Each structure stands twice: as structure tokens, then as C-alpha cells.
Amino acid sequence: MPVGGTAVSTPSGSAGRAPVAAPSGGRPRAGGGRRRGDGVFVLACLLPALVLFAVFMVVPTVNVFRMSFYTWSGFSPDMRFTGLDNFARLLDDEQFVRAFQNTVALLVVVTVVTMGLGLFLAAIMTRQRLRGRTLYRFILYVPSVLSVVVIAAIFSAVLDQENGLLNGALRLLSLDALRQVWLGDQQLVLWSVAIAMVWQSLGYYMVLYMSGMASIPEELYEASALDGASAGRQFFAITLPLIWQNLRTTLTFFVMSAVNLSFVLVRALTGGGPDGSSEVLLSYMYKQAYTNSSYGYGMAIGVVIFAFSFLVTLLVSRATRREPLQF
Amino acid sequence: MKESTRSVLLVTARTLAVAGCVAVVVAARTTTGWGSLAIMLAALGGLLAVLASYNRRFR
């Protein structure tokens, strides 16, 4: 840290590297290490958080794994150990496979569309001198602060078969052939949910990318412009590499929201219907555990969700790892 | 091959690979079954592979 024009460096991990002066009146610390009292104090500070973490995170997660080996209704005192039977049942459950397919489809489509649009809009808002861009930013960000249930209500109104905004607009434009039962067609309903998810999260990711882009020094763009770089070239050679850490973070968010947000939206917008065609993994797990009274089977689905989310997040992290650039 | 031509070809190939993977995911969802799910997961793996190949030169 520069102090009075002099740079003062703090030795880090310097055991045996540099002599450290003992505090006055105290014993000299062997090798610059902490005193035993410091460790106790740190442990005492961490203990409440560790206890809360263990009680509310570790124990329930372990219980999910444990319960997946039992058959239990969720209410009765009878719990029967059935080993891997719940997982074997999953293999023959077509509805589970459909829910898994829907989750993967939402994960891929919503991530690609939201990330592409978010980056595009963020680049325009940051690099182009648009009139009223603060207003655009506000309008795009508003859905992010709304409750998912409110968004479900909005999209129920927009996608209503008879009086919905979308079908009404198509009728007004004499495009009756394009009118659809957006929430009642088994092939279309998941994409209606996907549109709602993109609409809800686009502004959030756009603002996140904008914050990364705003921190890039203007001189880099000026220098590249002098070298004849186009706007597209600047985006791929300067902007994208310098906001890479933001992109990595948001990719993890996308995985989580594809699993979590889709559940709330499906639950409030379609209830998993029609005929289970918009069911996602979490909504199916919820249905099995709490509506169908198959708690153990629901927890087996939970284990699959955990493994899938963990694996995808790990692969994303590995695929996108790079040294952060200093600028 | 010129460096700029190679770069354009690489970007085009990656874009097509991403579009192809997304199309496979959308198409495979229309039929329910473990086979279709495996195809969708393979397409997801393809997207991650494209991402990793783009990122490789920055490591």
C-alpha cells in the first residue's frame, strides 16, 4: 500500500522469509506465525456461521441423500429402507425423463438467448451514445425486480388463448393463422415458459455485463480504433476477454436459474401442464415428494438434480477457466 | 492460409457448431425417452466443448 509516497508491501505467507518484529511487550512469534490465542479467537468468530451452515445446509443435504434410500410417505412413522429401488424406478419413469429433457432444453435455450441478447444490449448501451439509454436500461431492468409470481400472472395475461395480448395483436394484424394456444399446446408451452424466463432475467444480466464493460479503460478502444479495428473486432478482442470473469459468473447463475427459476415459473404459470409437458425436474420432485406422498422417490429425484447441477457447473467452470487479465 | 482467413473460418465453424447443438436440443425434445435425453446431453456437452476450445488460447 503506498504510504506517503513509499510503497509498503505486506509479507504474505512469509514463514521464514523475512524477520518480523515482535510487538512491544509481547513474545516474538516463531517464524512470523500467529499466536495460539489468535487461532482460538478466529475459531470463536467462525463458529456461529459454521454451526448455521452445518444445521441449515450440510444436514439437510445429507438427509436428502439418506432419504433417497427409503420409502416414506412424508407423514407416517413408517420408513422402509429400500436401497437403490427409488433410483431403479427413475429408469422406468417416462415423466421423469420428460422433466429432465425440459430442464436441459431450458438450460440450453434460455442461456444462449439471454447471454447473446444481454451481451448485445450491454455493448450497445455502453459503446453507443444512444439517446434515452438510461430509460431503456430502466425498462429492461424492471422485470428483474418483479416477483416471479407476478411475471407468471403477466404472461398468463399476455399468452391467454382468447383475450391475450399476443393473440389479440395477431388478430388485429390479420395474422389469425399464427394464433396459437400458447399455454395449452404440448409442443409450445415450454417455449412460452422460456420466453418468460428470458424476459425476466435479460435486464439483470445486461446490467451485470454493463458493469464489467464500464470498467474497461477507454484508451484501449481508442488505440484499437487508430489501428483500424471495427466495432465487432473491438468487441471480440477487447470487451469479451476483459469481462470474461463476469461471463464465468453468469454462466453459473444460468445453470442455477434453469433449475430453480424454472420451477417457480412452471409452478405459477402452467402447473406442469398440459399433461406434464412443461414439467421440469424440480417441479416433478416437488410433485412426487409433497403431492404424491412419495418422499423417498422425490429425494431420489433431488439427488439426480444435485448431481446434474454440480456436474454442469463443474464442467462450465473447467471450460471457462483462465488467468484474469490485469488492466 | 492467411491468418485472417483462418480466423474467419474458425469463428464461422464455432458459430455453426453452437447453432447445430441448440437445434439438436430443440429437435430431440420432441420425443420422450432416454435416447433423446442422451442426445440432448451430448449436445450440451458439445456446447461446452465449443466454449472450451474458444477459451483454450487464453489459458
mmCIF file of C-alpha atoms in Angstrom:
data_model
loop_
_atom_site.group_PDB
_atom_site.id
_atom_site.type_symbol
_atom_site.label_atom_id
_atom_site.label_comp_id
_atom_site.label_asym_id
_atom_site.label_seq_id
_atom_site.Cartn_x
_atom_site.Cartn_y
_atom_site.Cartn_z
ATOM 1 C CA MET A 1 0.000 0.000 0.000
ATOM 2 C CA PRO A 2 1.596 3.353 -0.899
ATOM 3 C CA VAL A 3 2.012 5.447 2.194
ATOM 4 C CA GLY A 4 3.458 8.928 1.941
ATOM 5 C CA GLY A 5 4.896 8.156 -1.466
ATOM 6 C CA THR A 6 6.556 4.956 -0.264
ATOM 7 C CA ALA A 7 5.290 1.563 -1.264
ATOM 8 C CA VAL A 8 4.910 -0.703 1.739
ATOM 9 C CA SER A 9 4.450 -4.354 0.939
ATOM 10 C CA THR A 10 2.828 -6.780 3.320
ATOM 11 C CA PRO A 11 4.593 -10.134 3.576
ATOM 12 C CA SER A 12 2.164 -12.842 2.699
ATOM 13 C CA GLY A 13 2.783 -16.449 3.583
ATOM 14 C CA SER A 14 6.219 -15.372 4.640
ATOM 15 C CA ALA A 15 7.118 -18.004 7.195
ATOM 16 C CA GLY A 16 10.869 -17.953 7.462
ATOM 17 C CA ARG A 17 11.209 -15.455 4.593
ATOM 18 C CA ALA A 18 11.541 -12.160 6.464
ATOM 19 C CA PRO A 19 12.083 -11.308 10.085
ATOM 20 C CA VAL A 20 9.002 -9.874 11.735
ATOM 21 C CA ALA A 21 9.378 -7.502 14.610
ATOM 22 C CA ALA A 22 7.683 -8.625 17.787
ATOM 23 C CA PRO A 23 5.016 -6.328 19.195
ATOM 24 C CA SER A 24 6.278 -4.391 22.163
ATOM 25 C CA GLY A 25 5.790 -6.248 25.385
ATOM 26 C CA GLY A 26 4.892 -9.494 23.664
ATOM 27 C CA ARG A 27 6.798 -12.659 22.908
ATOM 28 C CA PRO A 28 8.437 -12.889 19.492
ATOM 29 C CA ARG A 29 6.372 -15.008 17.084
ATOM 30 C CA ALA A 30 8.212 -18.032 15.793
ATOM 31 C CA GLY A 31 8.573 -17.734 12.015
ATOM 32 C CA GLY A 32 6.103 -14.840 11.834
ATOM 33 C CA GLY A 33 3.146 -17.176 12.570
ATOM 34 C CA ARG A 34 0.020 -16.393 14.556
ATOM 35 C CA ARG A 35 -0.186 -16.886 18.299
ATOM 36 C CA ARG A 36 -2.384 -19.702 19.607
ATOM 37 C CA GLY A 37 -4.812 -17.124 21.046
ATOM 38 C CA ASP A 38 -5.402 -15.724 17.557
ATOM 39 C CA GLY A 39 -6.498 -19.142 16.289
ATOM 40 C CA VAL A 40 -8.975 -19.555 19.149
ATOM 41 C CA PHE A 41 -10.371 -16.082 18.518
ATOM 42 C CA VAL A 42 -10.770 -16.770 14.787
ATOM 43 C CA LEU A 43 -12.459 -20.082 15.543
ATOM 44 C CA ALA A 44 -14.832 -18.400 18.009
ATOM 45 C CA CYS A 45 -15.764 -15.839 15.354
ATOM 46 C CA LEU A 46 -16.359 -18.502 12.743
ATOM 47 C CA LEU A 47 -18.246 -20.888 14.985
ATOM 48 C CA PRO A 48 -21.750 -19.321 14.753
ATOM 49 C CA ALA A 49 -21.553 -19.223 10.961
ATOM 50 C CA LEU A 50 -20.210 -22.764 10.807
ATOM 51 C CA VAL A 51 -22.976 -24.034 13.092
ATOM 52 C CA LEU A 52 -25.657 -22.319 10.967
ATOM 53 C CA PHE A 53 -24.080 -23.674 7.793
ATOM 54 C CA ALA A 54 -23.994 -27.183 9.205
ATOM 55 C CA VAL A 55 -27.556 -27.067 10.536
ATOM 56 C CA PHE A 56 -29.215 -25.461 7.513
ATOM 57 C CA MET A 57 -27.026 -26.665 4.626
ATOM 58 C CA VAL A 58 -24.993 -29.756 5.412
ATOM 59 C CA VAL A 59 -27.552 -31.705 7.477
ATOM 60 C CA PRO A 60 -30.492 -31.185 5.029
ATOM 61 C CA THR A 61 -28.279 -32.098 2.057
ATOM 62 C CA VAL A 62 -27.081 -35.270 3.772
ATOM 63 C CA ASN A 63 -30.721 -36.021 4.667
ATOM 64 C CA VAL A 64 -31.753 -35.721 1.003
ATOM 65 C CA PHE A 65 -29.172 -38.369 0.125
ATOM 66 C CA ARG A 66 -30.188 -40.548 3.078
ATOM 67 C CA MET A 67 -33.924 -40.317 2.399
ATOM 68 C CA SER A 68 -33.446 -41.296 -1.218
ATOM 69 C CA PHE A 69 -32.750 -44.836 0.037
ATOM 70 C CA TYR A 70 -36.072 -45.068 1.893
ATOM 71 C CA THR A 71 -39.728 -45.439 1.004
ATOM 72 C CA TRP A 72 -41.682 -42.950 3.079
ATOM 73 C CA SER A 73 -44.926 -41.083 2.582
ATOM 74 C CA GLY A 74 -43.616 -37.989 4.337
ATOM 75 C CA PHE A 75 -46.102 -38.120 7.238
ATOM 76 C CA SER A 76 -46.379 -41.653 8.593
ATOM 77 C CA PRO A 77 -43.860 -43.006 11.136
ATOM 78 C CA ASP A 78 -43.173 -45.986 8.825
ATOM 79 C CA MET A 79 -39.938 -45.622 6.937
ATOM 80 C CA ARG A 80 -38.684 -48.611 4.991
ATOM 81 C CA PHE A 81 -35.139 -48.927 3.721
ATOM 82 C CA THR A 82 -35.281 -49.926 0.039
ATOM 83 C CA GLY A 83 -31.697 -49.342 -1.078
ATOM 84 C CA LEU A 84 -31.465 -48.206 -4.678
ATOM 85 C CA ASP A 85 -35.094 -49.057 -5.554
ATOM 86 C CA ASN A 86 -36.050 -45.392 -5.903
ATOM 87 C CA PHE A 87 -33.259 -44.873 -8.435
ATOM 88 C CA ALA A 88 -34.301 -48.021 -10.307
ATOM 89 C CA ARG A 89 -37.843 -46.626 -10.508
ATOM 90 C CA LEU A 90 -36.478 -43.498 -12.157
ATOM 91 C CA LEU A 91 -35.292 -45.568 -15.109
ATOM 92 C CA ASP A 92 -38.858 -46.615 -15.943
ATOM 93 C CA ASP A 93 -40.476 -43.251 -15.243
ATOM 94 C CA GLU A 94 -41.265 -41.554 -18.545
ATOM 95 C CA GLN A 95 -42.498 -38.401 -16.817
ATOM 96 C CA PHE A 96 -39.134 -38.030 -15.077
ATOM 97 C CA VAL A 97 -37.330 -38.348 -18.416
ATOM 98 C CA ARG A 98 -39.596 -35.701 -19.925
ATOM 99 C CA ALA A 99 -38.965 -33.361 -16.976
ATOM 100 C CA PHE A 100 -35.208 -33.920 -17.389
ATOM 101 C CA GLN A 101 -35.428 -33.175 -21.118
ATOM 102 C CA ASN A 102 -37.385 -29.993 -20.435
ATOM 103 C CA THR A 103 -34.800 -28.859 -17.878
ATOM 104 C CA VAL A 104 -31.927 -29.430 -20.326
ATOM 105 C CA ALA A 105 -33.829 -27.656 -23.104
ATOM 106 C CA LEU A 106 -34.491 -24.643 -20.876
ATOM 107 C CA LEU A 107 -30.891 -24.616 -19.681
ATOM 108 C CA VAL A 108 -29.505 -24.524 -23.218
ATOM 109 C CA VAL A 109 -32.022 -22.267 -24.957
ATOM 110 C CA VAL A 110 -32.502 -19.711 -22.165
ATOM 111 C CA THR A 111 -28.746 -19.484 -21.558
ATOM 112 C CA VAL A 112 -27.821 -18.998 -25.220
ATOM 113 C CA VAL A 113 -30.610 -16.476 -25.908
ATOM 114 C CA THR A 114 -30.256 -14.482 -22.686
ATOM 115 C CA MET A 115 -26.476 -14.356 -22.834
ATOM 116 C CA GLY A 116 -26.418 -13.377 -26.502
ATOM 117 C CA LEU A 117 -29.077 -10.699 -26.124
ATOM 118 C CA GLY A 118 -27.630 -9.477 -22.823
ATOM 119 C CA LEU A 119 -24.140 -9.060 -24.281
ATOM 120 C CA PHE A 120 -25.503 -7.393 -27.412
ATOM 121 C CA LEU A 121 -27.657 -4.916 -25.481
ATOM 122 C CA ALA A 122 -24.907 -4.227 -22.932
ATOM 123 C CA ALA A 123 -22.411 -3.499 -25.721
ATOM 124 C CA ILE A 124 -24.856 -1.135 -27.407
ATOM 125 C CA MET A 125 -25.751 0.638 -24.172
ATOM 126 C CA THR A 126 -22.094 1.020 -23.189
ATOM 127 C CA ARG A 127 -20.395 1.781 -26.506
ATOM 128 C CA GLN A 128 -23.085 3.617 -28.477
ATOM 129 C CA ARG A 129 -24.289 7.052 -27.487
ATOM 130 C CA LEU A 130 -27.993 6.244 -27.622
ATOM 131 C CA ARG A 131 -30.479 8.909 -26.664
ATOM 132 C CA GLY A 132 -32.501 7.860 -23.626
ATOM 133 C CA ARG A 133 -30.348 4.864 -22.858
ATOM 134 C CA THR A 134 -30.998 5.293 -19.130
ATOM 135 C CA LEU A 135 -34.690 4.865 -19.870
ATOM 136 C CA TYR A 136 -34.033 1.735 -21.951
ATOM 137 C CA ARG A 137 -31.879 0.344 -19.184
ATOM 138 C CA PHE A 138 -34.604 1.023 -16.636
ATOM 139 C CA ILE A 139 -37.280 -0.582 -18.820
ATOM 140 C CA LEU A 140 -35.151 -3.662 -19.419
ATOM 141 C CA TYR A 141 -34.220 -3.970 -15.750
ATOM 142 C CA VAL A 142 -37.743 -3.637 -14.317
ATOM 143 C CA PRO A 143 -38.724 -7.325 -14.860
ATOM 144 C CA SER A 144 -35.750 -8.392 -12.733
ATOM 145 C CA VAL A 145 -37.164 -6.735 -9.624
ATOM 146 C CA LEU A 146 -40.620 -8.246 -10.085
ATOM 147 C CA SER A 147 -41.651 -11.375 -8.252
ATOM 148 C CA VAL A 148 -41.704 -14.489 -10.424
ATOM 149 C CA VAL A 149 -45.356 -14.980 -9.497
ATOM 150 C CA VAL A 150 -46.156 -11.510 -10.846
ATOM 151 C CA ILE A 151 -44.293 -12.388 -14.035
ATOM 152 C CA ALA A 152 -46.320 -15.575 -14.312
ATOM 153 C CA ALA A 153 -49.522 -13.531 -13.949
ATOM 154 C CA ILE A 154 -48.326 -11.077 -16.625
ATOM 155 C CA PHE A 155 -47.515 -13.883 -19.060
ATOM 156 C CA SER A 156 -50.807 -15.627 -18.312
ATOM 157 C CA ALA A 157 -52.500 -12.438 -19.470
ATOM 158 C CA VAL A 158 -50.203 -11.976 -22.474
ATOM 159 C CA LEU A 159 -50.484 -15.583 -23.658
ATOM 160 C CA ASP A 160 -54.166 -16.133 -22.941
ATOM 161 C CA GLN A 161 -55.849 -18.009 -25.761
ATOM 162 C CA GLU A 162 -58.915 -15.780 -26.172
ATOM 163 C CA ASN A 163 -58.155 -12.365 -24.729
ATOM 164 C CA GLY A 164 -54.358 -12.461 -24.536
ATOM 165 C CA LEU A 165 -52.219 -9.601 -25.762
ATOM 166 C CA LEU A 166 -50.298 -11.785 -28.207
ATOM 167 C CA ASN A 167 -53.273 -13.445 -29.888
ATOM 168 C CA GLY A 168 -55.145 -10.145 -29.801
ATOM 169 C CA ALA A 169 -52.291 -8.373 -31.595
ATOM 170 C CA LEU A 170 -52.105 -11.160 -34.182
ATOM 171 C CA ARG A 171 -55.836 -10.875 -34.789
ATOM 172 C CA LEU A 172 -55.512 -7.108 -35.145
ATOM 173 C CA LEU A 173 -52.796 -7.599 -37.779
ATOM 174 C CA SER A 174 -54.985 -10.137 -39.620
ATOM 175 C CA LEU A 175 -52.460 -12.884 -38.841
ATOM 176 C CA ASP A 176 -55.032 -15.323 -37.486
ATOM 177 C CA ALA A 177 -53.100 -18.272 -38.868
ATOM 178 C CA LEU A 178 -50.308 -17.553 -36.376
ATOM 179 C CA ARG A 179 -52.596 -17.533 -33.357
ATOM 180 C CA GLN A 180 -51.800 -20.396 -31.007
ATOM 181 C CA VAL A 181 -52.870 -21.891 -27.698
ATOM 182 C CA TRP A 182 -49.552 -20.795 -26.198
ATOM 183 C CA LEU A 183 -50.062 -22.387 -22.785
ATOM 184 C CA GLY A 184 -52.183 -25.318 -23.925
ATOM 185 C CA ASP A 185 -50.161 -26.777 -26.778
ATOM 186 C CA GLN A 186 -47.816 -29.539 -25.607
ATOM 187 C CA GLN A 187 -45.139 -28.566 -28.123
ATOM 188 C CA LEU A 188 -45.320 -24.825 -27.458
ATOM 189 C CA VAL A 189 -45.848 -24.497 -23.741
ATOM 190 C CA LEU A 190 -42.204 -24.970 -22.738
ATOM 191 C CA TRP A 191 -41.086 -22.254 -25.144
ATOM 192 C CA SER A 192 -43.685 -19.917 -23.630
ATOM 193 C CA VAL A 193 -42.046 -20.565 -20.268
ATOM 194 C CA ALA A 194 -38.624 -19.989 -21.868
ATOM 195 C CA ILE A 195 -39.739 -16.597 -23.238
ATOM 196 C CA ALA A 196 -40.936 -15.599 -19.772
ATOM 197 C CA MET A 197 -37.586 -16.670 -18.282
ATOM 198 C CA VAL A 198 -35.606 -14.681 -20.847
ATOM 199 C CA TRP A 199 -37.815 -11.631 -20.355
ATOM 200 C CA GLN A 200 -37.413 -11.825 -16.586
ATOM 201 C CA SER A 201 -33.634 -12.204 -16.491
ATOM 202 C CA LEU A 202 -32.427 -10.274 -19.541
ATOM 203 C CA GLY A 203 -32.182 -6.903 -17.778
ATOM 204 C CA TYR A 204 -30.304 -8.359 -14.820
ATOM 205 C CA TYR A 205 -27.606 -9.940 -16.967
ATOM 206 C CA MET A 206 -27.426 -6.877 -19.203
ATOM 207 C CA VAL A 207 -26.689 -4.659 -16.195
ATOM 208 C CA LEU A 208 -24.130 -7.179 -14.939
ATOM 209 C CA TYR A 209 -22.307 -7.159 -18.278
ATOM 210 C CA MET A 210 -22.571 -3.367 -18.481
ATOM 211 C CA SER A 211 -20.857 -3.002 -15.129
ATOM 212 C CA GLY A 212 -17.974 -5.106 -16.441
ATOM 213 C CA MET A 213 -17.773 -3.172 -19.697
ATOM 214 C CA ALA A 214 -17.869 0.189 -17.926
ATOM 215 C CA SER A 215 -14.634 -0.656 -16.109
ATOM 216 C CA ILE A 216 -12.666 -1.184 -19.347
ATOM 217 C CA PRO A 217 -10.386 1.814 -19.983
ATOM 218 C CA GLU A 218 -11.462 3.937 -22.957
ATOM 219 C CA GLU A 219 -7.829 4.178 -24.151
ATOM 220 C CA LEU A 220 -7.914 0.534 -25.235
ATOM 221 C CA TYR A 221 -10.775 1.249 -27.617
ATOM 222 C CA GLU A 222 -9.141 4.466 -28.854
ATOM 223 C CA ALA A 223 -5.859 2.680 -29.564
ATOM 224 C CA SER A 224 -7.596 -0.161 -31.402
ATOM 225 C CA ALA A 225 -9.678 2.322 -33.420
ATOM 226 C CA LEU A 226 -6.449 4.035 -34.503
ATOM 227 C CA ASP A 227 -5.235 0.620 -35.670
ATOM 228 C CA GLY A 228 -8.384 0.292 -37.757
ATOM 229 C CA ALA A 229 -10.353 -2.185 -35.618
ATOM 230 C CA SER A 230 -14.079 -2.333 -36.330
ATOM 231 C CA ALA A 231 -16.714 -2.320 -33.572
ATOM 232 C CA GLY A 232 -17.134 -6.085 -33.905
ATOM 233 C CA ARG A 233 -13.408 -6.675 -33.702
ATOM 234 C CA GLN A 234 -13.208 -4.450 -30.628
ATOM 235 C CA PHE A 235 -15.997 -6.443 -29.020
ATOM 236 C CA PHE A 236 -14.341 -9.824 -29.561
ATOM 237 C CA ALA A 237 -10.726 -8.697 -28.962
ATOM 238 C CA ILE A 238 -11.166 -6.235 -26.086
ATOM 239 C CA THR A 239 -14.605 -6.357 -24.488
ATOM 240 C CA LEU A 240 -15.170 -10.109 -24.323
ATOM 241 C CA PRO A 241 -11.741 -11.045 -22.864
ATOM 242 C CA LEU A 242 -11.910 -8.254 -20.292
ATOM 243 C CA ILE A 243 -15.361 -9.189 -18.976
ATOM 244 C CA TRP A 244 -14.598 -12.910 -19.012
ATOM 245 C CA GLN A 245 -14.810 -13.251 -15.227
ATOM 246 C CA ASN A 246 -18.326 -11.739 -15.371
ATOM 247 C CA LEU A 247 -19.265 -14.219 -18.078
ATOM 248 C CA ARG A 248 -17.994 -17.122 -15.987
ATOM 249 C CA THR A 249 -20.057 -15.998 -13.012
ATOM 250 C CA THR A 250 -23.204 -15.530 -15.059
ATOM 251 C CA LEU A 251 -22.839 -18.965 -16.661
ATOM 252 C CA THR A 252 -23.045 -20.468 -13.184
ATOM 253 C CA PHE A 253 -26.101 -18.296 -12.482
ATOM 254 C CA PHE A 254 -27.692 -19.583 -15.682
ATOM 255 C CA VAL A 255 -27.317 -23.190 -14.557
ATOM 256 C CA MET A 256 -28.853 -22.389 -11.176
ATOM 257 C CA SER A 257 -31.715 -20.341 -12.619
ATOM 258 C CA ALA A 258 -32.522 -23.006 -15.220
ATOM 259 C CA VAL A 259 -33.114 -25.377 -12.331
ATOM 260 C CA ASN A 260 -34.568 -23.063 -9.687
ATOM 261 C CA LEU A 261 -36.326 -20.226 -11.518
ATOM 262 C CA SER A 262 -37.960 -22.588 -13.994
ATOM 263 C CA PHE A 263 -39.595 -24.434 -11.084
ATOM 264 C CA VAL A 264 -41.288 -21.314 -9.694
ATOM 265 C CA LEU A 265 -42.335 -20.123 -13.136
ATOM 266 C CA VAL A 266 -43.682 -23.513 -14.223
ATOM 267 C CA ARG A 267 -45.494 -23.901 -10.936
ATOM 268 C CA ALA A 268 -47.167 -20.480 -11.195
ATOM 269 C CA LEU A 269 -47.688 -20.334 -14.975
ATOM 270 C CA THR A 270 -48.625 -23.833 -16.133
ATOM 271 C CA GLY A 271 -48.586 -26.128 -13.089
ATOM 272 C CA GLY A 272 -46.509 -28.523 -15.210
ATOM 273 C CA GLY A 273 -49.313 -28.995 -17.744
ATOM 274 C CA PRO A 274 -50.803 -29.704 -20.136
ATOM 275 C CA ASP A 275 -50.373 -33.394 -19.307
ATOM 276 C CA GLY A 276 -46.930 -32.831 -17.765
ATOM 277 C CA SER A 277 -45.439 -31.390 -20.958
ATOM 278 C CA SER A 278 -43.932 -28.369 -19.183
ATOM 279 C CA GLU A 279 -42.792 -30.242 -16.101
ATOM 280 C CA VAL A 280 -39.186 -29.576 -15.045
ATOM 281 C CA LEU A 281 -37.054 -31.601 -12.645
ATOM 282 C CA LEU A 282 -37.728 -29.542 -9.517
ATOM 283 C CA SER A 283 -41.471 -29.284 -10.121
ATOM 284 C CA TYR A 284 -41.615 -33.039 -10.661
ATOM 285 C CA MET A 285 -39.626 -33.617 -7.486
ATOM 286 C CA TYR A 286 -41.985 -31.334 -5.571
ATOM 287 C CA LYS A 287 -45.000 -33.133 -7.007
ATOM 288 C CA GLN A 288 -43.671 -36.540 -6.028
ATOM 289 C CA ALA A 289 -42.487 -35.531 -2.560
ATOM 290 C CA TYR A 290 -45.359 -33.342 -1.398
ATOM 291 C CA THR A 291 -48.398 -34.072 -3.585
ATOM 292 C CA ASN A 292 -47.909 -37.735 -4.392
ATOM 293 C CA SER A 293 -46.620 -38.563 -0.880
ATOM 294 C CA SER A 294 -43.567 -40.359 -2.305
ATOM 295 C CA TYR A 295 -40.992 -38.510 -0.269
ATOM 296 C CA GLY A 296 -38.178 -41.024 -0.765
ATOM 297 C CA TYR A 297 -38.751 -41.097 -4.525
ATOM 298 C CA GLY A 298 -38.802 -37.282 -4.568
ATOM 299 C CA MET A 299 -35.479 -37.227 -2.756
ATOM 300 C CA ALA A 300 -34.029 -39.638 -5.325
ATOM 301 C CA ILE A 301 -35.004 -37.072 -7.980
ATOM 302 C CA GLY A 302 -33.365 -34.433 -5.755
ATOM 303 C CA VAL A 303 -30.113 -36.401 -5.784
ATOM 304 C CA VAL A 304 -30.218 -36.506 -9.596
ATOM 305 C CA ILE A 305 -30.828 -32.733 -9.703
ATOM 306 C CA PHE A 306 -27.919 -32.162 -7.323
ATOM 307 C CA ALA A 307 -25.591 -34.368 -9.360
ATOM 308 C CA PHE A 308 -26.658 -32.787 -12.662
ATOM 309 C CA SER A 309 -26.312 -29.179 -11.433
ATOM 310 C CA PHE A 310 -22.997 -29.926 -9.776
ATOM 311 C CA LEU A 311 -21.593 -31.655 -12.856
ATOM 312 C CA VAL A 312 -22.688 -28.961 -15.313
ATOM 313 C CA THR A 313 -21.378 -26.176 -13.074
ATOM 314 C CA LEU A 314 -18.070 -28.004 -12.678
ATOM 315 C CA LEU A 315 -17.727 -28.501 -16.442
ATOM 316 C CA VAL A 316 -18.606 -24.857 -17.117
ATOM 317 C CA SER A 317 -16.032 -23.762 -14.574
ATOM 318 C CA ARG A 318 -13.353 -26.005 -16.138
ATOM 319 C CA ALA A 319 -14.210 -24.961 -19.694
ATOM 320 C CA THR A 320 -14.057 -21.237 -18.942
ATOM 321 C CA ARG A 321 -11.069 -21.119 -16.561
ATOM 322 C CA ARG A 322 -8.338 -18.651 -17.499
ATOM 323 C CA GLU A 323 -5.970 -16.215 -15.839
ATOM 324 C CA PRO A 324 -7.724 -12.906 -15.058
ATOM 325 C CA LEU A 325 -6.346 -10.067 -17.186
ATOM 326 C CA GLN A 326 -4.898 -7.048 -15.400
ATOM 327 C CA PHE A 327 -5.747 -3.697 -16.953
ATOM 328 C CA MET B 1 -3.707 -19.995 -45.380
ATOM 329 C CA LYS B 2 -3.774 -16.387 -44.254
ATOM 330 C CA GLU B 3 -4.206 -15.802 -40.540
ATOM 331 C CA SER B 4 -7.318 -13.637 -41.068
ATOM 332 C CA THR B 5 -8.969 -16.269 -43.304
ATOM 333 C CA ARG B 6 -8.240 -18.968 -40.769
ATOM 334 C CA SER B 7 -9.702 -16.822 -38.014
ATOM 335 C CA VAL B 8 -12.903 -16.169 -40.006
ATOM 336 C CA LEU B 9 -13.280 -19.869 -40.779
ATOM 337 C CA LEU B 10 -12.784 -20.774 -37.132
ATOM 338 C CA VAL B 11 -15.393 -18.261 -35.957
ATOM 339 C CA THR B 12 -17.846 -19.495 -38.603
ATOM 340 C CA ALA B 13 -17.264 -23.127 -37.631
ATOM 341 C CA ARG B 14 -17.799 -22.382 -33.955
ATOM 342 C CA THR B 15 -20.962 -20.378 -34.654
ATOM 343 C CA LEU B 16 -22.343 -23.215 -36.772
ATOM 344 C CA ALA B 17 -21.443 -25.754 -34.078
ATOM 345 C CA VAL B 18 -23.296 -23.717 -31.437
ATOM 346 C CA ALA B 19 -26.347 -23.281 -33.703
ATOM 347 C CA GLY B 20 -26.269 -27.001 -34.509
ATOM 348 C CA CYS B 21 -26.114 -28.016 -30.849
ATOM 349 C CA VAL B 22 -29.043 -25.729 -29.951
ATOM 350 C CA ALA B 23 -31.040 -27.105 -32.903
ATOM 351 C CA VAL B 24 -30.325 -30.682 -31.779
ATOM 352 C CA VAL B 25 -31.532 -29.876 -28.248
ATOM 353 C CA VAL B 26 -34.766 -28.351 -29.575
ATOM 354 C CA ALA B 27 -35.364 -31.194 -32.033
ATOM 355 C CA ALA B 28 -34.562 -34.022 -29.603
ATOM 356 C CA ARG B 29 -37.021 -32.681 -27.039
ATOM 357 C CA THR B 30 -39.991 -33.520 -29.277
ATOM 358 C CA THR B 31 -39.641 -37.224 -28.480
ATOM 359 C CA THR B 32 -39.558 -38.504 -24.922
ATOM 360 C CA GLY B 33 -37.070 -41.189 -23.951
ATOM 361 C CA TRP B 34 -33.636 -41.933 -22.590
ATOM 362 C CA GLY B 35 -32.169 -41.933 -26.099
ATOM 363 C CA SER B 36 -33.431 -38.410 -26.787
ATOM 364 C CA LEU B 37 -32.215 -37.269 -23.385
ATOM 365 C CA ALA B 38 -28.766 -38.706 -24.144
ATOM 366 C CA ILE B 39 -28.708 -36.804 -27.447
ATOM 367 C CA MET B 40 -29.658 -33.588 -25.636
ATOM 368 C CA LEU B 41 -26.920 -34.103 -23.040
ATOM 369 C CA ALA B 42 -24.434 -34.783 -25.835
ATOM 370 C CA ALA B 43 -25.452 -31.508 -27.471
ATOM 371 C CA LEU B 44 -24.971 -29.735 -24.133
ATOM 372 C CA GLY B 45 -21.528 -31.329 -23.956
ATOM 373 C CA GLY B 46 -20.880 -30.073 -27.490
ATOM 374 C CA LEU B 47 -21.674 -26.522 -26.435
ATOM 375 C CA LEU B 48 -19.272 -26.812 -23.513
ATOM 376 C CA ALA B 49 -16.622 -28.222 -25.851
ATOM 377 C CA VAL B 50 -17.004 -25.218 -28.173
ATOM 378 C CA LEU B 51 -16.676 -22.929 -25.162
ATOM 379 C CA ALA B 52 -13.549 -24.774 -24.010
ATOM 380 C CA SER B 53 -11.986 -24.657 -27.496
ATOM 381 C CA TYR B 54 -12.595 -20.892 -27.681
ATOM 382 C CA ASN B 55 -11.106 -20.431 -24.240
ATOM 383 C CA ARG B 56 -8.053 -22.661 -24.809
ATOM 384 C CA ARG B 57 -5.841 -19.987 -26.355
ATOM 385 C CA PHE B 58 -6.456 -17.610 -23.453
ATOM 386 C CA ARG B 59 -5.324 -20.038 -20.738
#
